[in-house]
Amino acid sequence: MTARLIVDLHALDTNIRRVQTRLAPAELMLVVKNDAYGHGISRVVPRALALGVSWFGAFDVATAAAVRRAAGDGPRIFVWLVPGRREIGDALTLDADVGVGDADVLEDVAAVAAARSQRARVHLKIDTGLHRNGIRPEEWADAVGRARSLQDAGLIEVVGIWSHIAEASDDEDDAARAAFDHAVEVARAAGLTPALRHLAASAAGTTRPEFRYEMTRVGAFCYGIAPAGGPSAADLGLTPIGTLTASVIAVEGNDAIIDIGVFDGLPSPLAGRTDVGTPGGTRRLVGVGEDSRVEGWPGMVVGDEVVIYGTGSRGEPTSTDLAEVLDTIGEEIAVRLSPTVPREDDDARSAPQS
Ligand SMILES: *Cc1c(COP(=O)(O)O)cnc(C)c1O
């Protein structure tokens, strides 16, 4: 396969620094779910560590394990999908913090910690309106009471309180924040002293200071992925770090056939609805199939490189532009790209070949 996702690690550095500066004094938790939004945990995590990032957000235990391999001992890993005792045990083996959004999971965490003679670091999740795995407000007082007992018994330590918000409208987010603040008060009244509150992700965290608390979980913006339907990456002072390229593998009449398609994660509804960057200027992507088809240009030859998405420097769209074409969320295109498409560092590419 000739298709490549070229990852610009310098742009990653710059984005992370900008986000850190924006959030300070709140701390950045770099969200690395979906293999760092498709860019590769093994290359993203070491760069982030070098910039002082000490918290990583992993959706599941497999991701947490990949972060631990890349980060070594020390950096904190927050994993928020631990649906059963096996996953909880794996998380504790990785010395990860666990997100708990369910009273039954809290009991499981305590049981696993007891069996291992280990104390689990827990972040309790309040449902502030998204109804996506969080302790319901009416069950919160009981849950924090129970957490306090388990903490007194030495089985858990409640280090954080968190929630996730839609970031679709300020009014909804404000209502969620009020519910969050109330939940924190109830937890404190129960005798818990969580040092970390984290609520926001990229959008609210960077634009609304009152949403930052002690820590903010940011994924998209660090990868230079802007929200669909919102300000562009350039407007936000960010650079997309991933550029997807493919080579011309055949010329058919006026069309260039390129070596990437639906099986590589290029969504077929993009056909006819986006341009790509080519050596002959921008051209329409006219078909997406097993291989895909681009309207030709004068002098095109097999081996020419086509840019499907990137920063826009060669006229190509950003991955957010493509997400907007499909009316989906900003990071959808990046996370959909198949793991079989090789990822390559920008540095490796520009280094002299011997
Ligand atoms: C994906 C995710 C984030 C990061 O969201 P971005 O918009 O990419 O910054 C934060 N928290 C949770 C729970 C998530 O699932």
Short mmCIF file of C-alpha atoms and ligand atoms in Angstrom, two decimals:
data_model
loop_
_atom_site.label_atom_id
_atom_site.label_comp_id
_atom_site.label_asym_id
_atom_site.label_seq_id
_atom_site.Cartn_x
_atom_site.Cartn_y
_atom_site.Cartn_z
CA MET A 1 0.00 0.00 0.00
CA THR A 2 1.24 3.50 -0.81
CA ALA A 3 -1.23 5.41 1.35
CA ARG A 4 0.35 7.00 4.40
CA LEU A 5 -0.72 9.10 7.32
CA ILE A 6 2.14 11.53 7.81
CA VAL A 7 2.23 12.75 11.40
CA ASP A 8 3.78 16.16 12.02
CA LEU A 9 5.23 15.87 15.51
CA HIS A 10 6.39 19.48 15.58
CA ALA A 11 2.83 20.59 14.99
CA LEU A 12 1.77 18.25 17.79
CA ASP A 13 4.29 19.94 20.10
CA THR A 14 3.03 23.38 19.16
CA ASN A 15 -0.61 22.43 19.61
CA ILE A 16 0.01 20.86 23.00
CA ARG A 17 1.97 23.91 24.17
CA ARG A 18 -0.83 26.20 23.06
CA VAL A 19 -3.45 24.13 24.83
CA GLN A 20 -1.32 23.95 27.99
CA THR A 21 -0.85 27.72 27.99
CA ARG A 22 -4.54 28.24 27.43
CA LEU A 23 -5.57 25.92 30.25
CA ALA A 24 -2.98 27.00 32.84
CA PRO A 25 -3.07 26.83 35.78
CA ALA A 26 -5.43 23.92 35.07
CA GLU A 27 -3.62 20.79 33.98
CA LEU A 28 -3.98 19.13 30.60
CA MET A 29 -5.09 15.52 30.49
CA LEU A 30 -4.21 14.45 26.96
CA VAL A 31 -6.95 12.18 25.65
CA VAL A 32 -5.45 9.38 23.54
CA LYS A 33 -8.45 7.15 22.86
CA ASN A 34 -8.64 5.45 19.44
CA ASP A 35 -4.85 5.20 19.26
CA ALA A 36 -4.40 8.92 19.82
CA TYR A 37 -7.20 9.77 17.39
CA GLY A 38 -5.56 7.59 14.77
CA HIS A 39 -2.10 9.17 14.98
CA GLY A 40 -0.44 6.48 17.09
CA ILE A 41 -0.01 6.33 20.86
CA SER A 42 3.59 5.16 20.60
CA ARG A 43 4.67 8.38 18.87
CA VAL A 44 2.29 10.84 20.51
CA VAL A 45 2.84 9.90 24.15
CA PRO A 46 6.65 10.38 24.26
CA ARG A 47 6.30 13.83 22.67
CA ALA A 48 3.67 14.80 25.21
CA LEU A 49 5.82 13.56 28.09
CA ALA A 50 8.69 15.71 26.89
CA LEU A 51 6.36 18.72 27.11
CA GLY A 52 5.46 17.94 30.70
CA VAL A 53 2.12 16.23 30.10
CA SER A 54 1.64 13.93 33.07
CA TRP A 55 -1.97 12.78 32.61
CA PHE A 56 -3.31 10.65 29.78
CA GLY A 57 -6.96 9.85 29.17
CA ALA A 58 -7.61 6.34 27.87
CA PHE A 59 -11.09 5.15 27.05
CA ASP A 60 -10.39 1.46 27.67
CA VAL A 61 -7.82 -0.80 29.28
CA ALA A 62 -6.17 -1.74 25.98
CA THR A 63 -5.48 1.94 25.37
CA ALA A 64 -4.24 2.38 28.94
CA ALA A 65 -1.83 -0.52 28.41
CA ALA A 66 -0.48 1.07 25.24
CA VAL A 67 0.03 4.34 27.11
CA ARG A 68 1.84 2.59 29.94
CA ARG A 69 4.16 0.87 27.44
CA ALA A 70 4.92 4.22 25.81
CA ALA A 71 5.12 6.30 28.97
CA GLY A 72 6.77 3.98 31.46
CA ASP A 73 6.03 4.20 35.17
CA GLY A 74 5.07 7.54 36.63
CA PRO A 75 2.67 9.38 34.36
CA ARG A 76 -0.95 9.07 35.44
CA ILE A 77 -3.40 7.24 33.23
CA PHE A 78 -7.13 7.75 33.59
CA VAL A 79 -9.25 4.94 32.15
CA TRP A 80 -12.99 5.43 32.20
CA LEU A 81 -14.43 2.28 30.69
CA VAL A 82 -13.90 -0.56 33.17
CA PRO A 83 -17.09 -2.56 32.74
CA GLY A 84 -16.09 -5.64 34.75
CA ARG A 85 -13.73 -7.02 37.35
CA ARG A 86 -11.26 -8.27 34.77
CA GLU A 87 -10.87 -4.77 33.30
CA ILE A 88 -10.62 -3.26 36.77
CA GLY A 89 -7.87 -5.72 37.67
CA ASP A 90 -6.04 -4.91 34.46
CA ALA A 91 -6.33 -1.19 35.17
CA LEU A 92 -4.90 -1.65 38.68
CA THR A 93 -2.05 -3.75 37.30
CA LEU A 94 -1.26 -0.79 35.04
CA ASP A 95 -1.40 1.52 38.07
CA ALA A 96 -4.12 3.48 36.28
CA ASP A 97 -6.81 5.65 37.86
CA VAL A 98 -10.31 4.42 37.13
CA GLY A 99 -13.40 6.38 36.23
CA VAL A 100 -16.48 5.08 38.03
CA GLY A 101 -19.91 6.08 36.76
CA ASP A 102 -21.99 3.37 38.31
CA ALA A 103 -22.68 2.14 41.85
CA ASP A 104 -22.12 -1.50 40.86
CA VAL A 105 -18.77 -0.69 39.31
CA LEU A 106 -17.81 1.06 42.55
CA GLU A 107 -18.46 -2.20 44.42
CA ASP A 108 -16.47 -4.15 41.85
CA VAL A 109 -13.54 -1.75 42.16
CA ALA A 110 -13.57 -2.17 45.94
CA ALA A 111 -13.79 -5.98 45.64
CA VAL A 112 -10.88 -6.15 43.20
CA ALA A 113 -8.81 -3.78 45.33
CA ALA A 114 -9.51 -5.90 48.41
CA ALA A 115 -8.52 -9.10 46.60
CA ARG A 116 -5.26 -7.52 45.49
CA SER A 117 -4.55 -5.72 48.76
CA GLN A 118 -4.24 -2.58 46.70
CA ARG A 119 -5.94 0.79 47.03
CA ALA A 120 -7.69 1.91 43.84
CA ARG A 121 -7.57 5.54 42.78
CA VAL A 122 -11.10 6.46 41.74
CA HIS A 123 -12.67 9.38 39.89
CA LEU A 124 -16.42 9.40 40.46
CA LYS A 125 -18.54 10.46 37.52
CA ILE A 126 -21.73 12.41 37.98
CA ASP A 127 -24.24 12.37 35.12
CA THR A 128 -24.68 16.05 34.34
CA GLY A 129 -27.16 15.54 31.53
CA LEU A 130 -25.52 13.53 28.75
CA HIS A 131 -26.89 10.25 30.14
CA ARG A 132 -23.75 8.50 29.04
CA ASN A 133 -22.52 6.38 31.90
CA GLY A 134 -22.55 8.52 35.02
CA ILE A 135 -24.08 8.26 38.47
CA ARG A 136 -27.54 9.79 38.31
CA PRO A 137 -28.04 12.89 40.50
CA GLU A 138 -30.72 11.13 42.56
CA GLU A 139 -28.25 8.33 43.36
CA TRP A 140 -25.27 10.58 43.94
CA ALA A 141 -25.64 11.15 47.70
CA ASP A 142 -25.77 7.39 48.35
CA ALA A 143 -22.85 6.76 46.02
CA VAL A 144 -20.55 9.32 47.65
CA GLY A 145 -21.57 8.03 51.09
CA ARG A 146 -20.63 4.52 50.02
CA ALA A 147 -17.39 5.79 48.47
CA ARG A 148 -16.52 7.46 51.75
CA SER A 149 -16.97 4.14 53.60
CA LEU A 150 -14.83 2.28 51.07
CA GLN A 151 -12.19 4.97 51.34
CA ASP A 152 -12.21 4.73 55.15
CA ALA A 153 -11.77 0.98 54.74
CA GLY A 154 -8.62 1.66 52.70
CA LEU A 155 -9.93 0.08 49.51
CA ILE A 156 -10.26 3.16 47.35
CA GLU A 157 -9.10 6.72 47.29
CA VAL A 158 -11.45 9.20 45.66
CA VAL A 159 -8.99 11.48 43.90
CA GLY A 160 -11.35 13.04 41.40
CA ILE A 161 -14.89 13.99 40.45
CA TRP A 162 -15.67 14.28 36.78
CA SER A 163 -18.30 14.44 34.10
CA HIS A 164 -18.56 14.87 30.35
CA ILE A 165 -20.53 17.61 28.62
CA ALA A 166 -21.96 18.04 25.14
CA GLU A 167 -20.13 21.30 24.26
CA ALA A 168 -22.88 21.97 21.77
CA SER A 169 -24.51 24.96 23.45
CA ASP A 170 -23.34 27.30 26.20
CA ASP A 171 -26.69 27.11 27.99
CA GLU A 172 -26.64 23.33 28.21
CA ASP A 173 -23.02 23.37 29.31
CA ASP A 174 -23.80 25.95 32.00
CA ALA A 175 -26.62 23.77 33.33
CA ALA A 176 -24.24 20.79 33.36
CA ARG A 177 -21.63 22.82 35.22
CA ALA A 178 -24.16 23.85 37.89
CA ALA A 179 -25.11 20.19 38.37
CA PHE A 180 -21.40 19.32 38.55
CA ASP A 181 -20.63 21.96 41.18
CA HIS A 182 -23.55 20.76 43.24
CA ALA A 183 -22.33 17.15 43.04
CA VAL A 184 -18.89 18.24 44.24
CA GLU A 185 -20.47 19.99 47.23
CA VAL A 186 -22.44 16.88 48.11
CA ALA A 187 -19.27 14.79 47.88
CA ARG A 188 -17.39 17.19 50.14
CA ALA A 189 -20.25 17.19 52.62
CA ALA A 190 -19.89 13.39 52.69
CA GLY A 191 -16.28 13.86 53.76
CA LEU A 192 -14.58 13.24 50.42
CA THR A 193 -11.74 15.54 49.42
CA PRO A 194 -11.23 15.02 45.69
CA ALA A 195 -8.23 17.05 44.58
CA LEU A 196 -9.16 16.93 40.91
CA ARG A 197 -12.30 18.12 39.21
CA HIS A 198 -12.50 17.61 35.46
CA LEU A 199 -15.47 18.43 33.28
CA ALA A 200 -14.57 19.93 29.92
CA ALA A 201 -12.97 18.72 26.69
CA SER A 202 -11.41 20.73 23.83
CA ALA A 203 -14.08 23.29 23.07
CA ALA A 204 -15.37 24.43 26.47
CA GLY A 205 -11.98 23.90 28.09
CA THR A 206 -10.13 26.25 25.77
CA THR A 207 -12.78 28.93 25.38
CA ARG A 208 -14.44 29.07 28.81
CA PRO A 209 -12.13 29.47 31.82
CA GLU A 210 -14.81 28.53 34.36
CA PHE A 211 -14.91 25.04 32.85
CA ARG A 212 -11.24 24.24 33.42
CA TYR A 213 -11.16 23.41 37.14
CA GLU A 214 -7.95 21.59 38.14
CA MET A 215 -7.78 19.54 34.96
CA THR A 216 -9.27 19.51 31.47
CA ARG A 217 -9.42 16.49 29.18
CA VAL A 218 -8.37 17.53 25.68
CA GLY A 219 -8.02 15.32 22.63
CA ALA A 220 -9.08 16.90 19.34
CA PHE A 221 -7.37 20.28 19.71
CA CYS A 222 -4.00 18.77 20.54
CA TYR A 223 -4.17 16.87 17.24
CA GLY A 224 -5.19 20.07 15.47
CA ILE A 225 -8.69 18.78 14.80
CA ALA A 226 -11.26 21.57 14.95
CA PRO A 227 -14.89 20.94 15.83
CA ALA A 228 -17.23 20.44 12.88
CA GLY A 229 -19.31 23.54 12.22
CA GLY A 230 -17.10 25.69 14.45
CA PRO A 231 -13.98 27.81 14.09
CA SER A 232 -11.25 26.34 11.87
CA ALA A 233 -7.98 24.97 13.17
CA ALA A 234 -6.24 28.05 11.79
CA ASP A 235 -8.70 30.33 13.61
CA LEU A 236 -7.89 28.43 16.78
CA GLY A 237 -4.15 28.77 16.22
CA LEU A 238 -3.79 25.00 15.78
CA THR A 239 -2.29 22.89 13.01
CA PRO A 240 -3.72 19.52 11.98
CA ILE A 241 -0.96 17.00 12.69
CA GLY A 242 -2.15 14.25 10.33
CA THR A 243 -1.85 14.43 6.54
CA LEU A 244 -3.28 11.53 4.55
CA THR A 245 -1.61 10.87 1.22
CA ALA A 246 -1.93 8.18 -1.42
CA SER A 247 -0.18 7.54 -4.73
CA VAL A 248 -1.53 7.23 -8.20
CA ILE A 249 -1.42 3.53 -9.07
CA ALA A 250 -3.05 3.72 -12.50
CA VAL A 251 -4.23 6.24 -15.03
CA GLU A 252 -7.57 5.48 -16.66
CA GLY A 253 -8.58 7.96 -19.32
CA ASN A 254 -8.89 11.26 -17.52
CA ASP A 255 -8.89 9.73 -14.06
CA ALA A 256 -6.13 8.94 -11.64
CA ILE A 257 -6.71 5.79 -9.60
CA ILE A 258 -5.28 6.18 -6.11
CA ASP A 259 -4.25 3.58 -3.62
CA ILE A 260 -6.75 4.17 -0.85
CA GLY A 261 -10.40 3.34 -0.52
CA VAL A 262 -13.30 2.28 1.61
CA PHE A 263 -11.38 -0.62 3.16
CA ASP A 264 -8.81 1.85 4.42
CA GLY A 265 -11.47 3.90 6.13
CA LEU A 266 -12.22 6.48 3.47
CA PRO A 267 -16.00 6.94 3.67
CA SER A 268 -17.68 6.33 0.31
CA PRO A 269 -20.15 9.23 0.66
CA LEU A 270 -17.19 11.58 0.13
CA ALA A 271 -17.18 10.69 -3.58
CA GLY A 272 -17.92 13.73 -5.68
CA ARG A 273 -18.09 15.96 -2.63
CA THR A 274 -14.50 16.90 -1.89
CA ASP A 275 -11.34 18.01 -3.62
CA VAL A 276 -7.89 16.61 -3.00
CA GLY A 277 -4.46 18.17 -3.45
CA THR A 278 -2.53 16.91 -6.50
CA PRO A 279 0.69 17.95 -8.29
CA GLY A 280 -1.62 19.57 -10.86
CA GLY A 281 -3.61 21.59 -8.31
CA THR A 282 -6.81 20.64 -6.54
CA ARG A 283 -8.97 18.02 -8.20
CA ARG A 284 -12.25 16.37 -7.38
CA LEU A 285 -12.40 12.99 -5.69
CA VAL A 286 -14.86 11.41 -8.08
CA GLY A 287 -15.11 7.89 -6.72
CA VAL A 288 -14.42 6.02 -3.50
CA GLY A 289 -14.26 2.27 -3.80
CA GLU A 290 -11.76 -0.50 -3.32
CA ASP A 291 -9.33 1.97 -4.83
CA SER A 292 -10.48 5.50 -5.42
CA ARG A 293 -10.65 7.83 -8.36
CA VAL A 294 -9.59 11.41 -8.78
CA GLU A 295 -10.26 13.69 -11.73
CA GLY A 296 -7.02 13.85 -13.68
CA TRP A 297 -4.55 16.62 -14.32
CA PRO A 298 -2.15 17.38 -17.18
CA GLY A 299 0.97 15.24 -17.11
CA MET A 300 -0.15 12.94 -14.31
CA VAL A 301 1.83 9.75 -13.94
CA VAL A 302 1.75 6.66 -11.79
CA GLY A 303 3.50 7.44 -8.51
CA ASP A 304 2.24 11.01 -8.21
CA GLU A 305 1.16 11.83 -4.69
CA VAL A 306 -2.35 12.97 -3.85
CA VAL A 307 -3.23 14.59 -0.53
CA ILE A 308 -6.64 13.53 0.77
CA TYR A 309 -6.62 15.69 3.87
CA GLY A 310 -4.08 17.69 5.79
CA THR A 311 -3.40 21.27 6.75
CA GLY A 312 -4.73 22.81 3.55
CA SER A 313 -1.27 23.89 2.38
CA ARG A 314 -1.69 22.10 -0.94
CA GLY A 315 -5.32 23.02 -1.38
CA GLU A 316 -6.55 19.85 0.30
CA PRO A 317 -9.32 19.90 2.89
CA THR A 318 -8.71 19.32 6.58
CA SER A 319 -10.16 16.19 8.13
CA THR A 320 -12.70 18.45 9.82
CA ASP A 321 -13.79 19.75 6.40
CA LEU A 322 -14.45 16.14 5.38
CA ALA A 323 -16.35 15.51 8.60
CA GLU A 324 -18.52 18.52 7.80
CA VAL A 325 -19.26 17.11 4.35
CA LEU A 326 -20.54 13.99 6.09
CA ASP A 327 -22.26 15.98 8.82
CA THR A 328 -20.42 14.19 11.58
CA ILE A 329 -18.12 15.16 14.46
CA GLY A 330 -14.69 16.69 13.77
CA GLU A 331 -12.54 13.70 14.69
CA GLU A 332 -14.66 11.07 12.93
CA ILE A 333 -12.52 10.93 9.78
CA ALA A 334 -9.23 10.72 11.67
CA VAL A 335 -10.33 7.94 14.01
CA ARG A 336 -11.92 5.94 11.19
CA LEU A 337 -8.71 5.58 9.20
CA SER A 338 -7.76 1.92 9.21
CA PRO A 339 -4.80 0.85 11.37
CA THR A 340 -3.48 -0.90 8.24
CA VAL A 341 -2.63 2.48 6.70
CA PRO A 342 0.98 3.04 7.81
CA ARG A 343 1.69 6.02 10.02
CA GLU A 344 4.92 7.81 9.36
CA ASP A 345 6.65 10.63 11.22
CA ASP A 346 7.23 13.81 9.31
CA ASP A 347 10.85 13.73 10.50
CA ALA A 348 11.43 10.23 9.13
CA ARG A 349 10.06 11.35 5.82
CA SER A 350 12.24 14.41 5.43
CA ALA A 351 15.36 12.65 6.74
CA PRO A 352 17.85 11.70 4.02
CA GLN A 353 17.23 8.23 2.64
CA SER A 354 20.25 5.99 2.45
C1 LIG B 1 -13.17 12.08 23.71
C2 LIG B 1 -13.32 12.56 25.07
C3 LIG B 1 -12.68 13.73 25.50
C4 LIG B 1 -11.90 14.62 24.58
O1 LIG B 1 -12.78 15.30 23.71
P1 LIG B 1 -12.18 16.30 22.59
O2 LIG B 1 -13.37 17.05 22.12
O3 LIG B 1 -11.57 15.43 21.55
O4 LIG B 1 -11.18 17.16 23.26
C5 LIG B 1 -12.79 14.07 26.84
N1 LIG B 1 -13.48 13.31 27.70
C6 LIG B 1 -14.12 12.19 27.32
C7 LIG B 1 -14.88 11.42 28.33
C8 LIG B 1 -14.06 11.78 26.00
O5 LIG B 1 -14.70 10.67 25.61
#
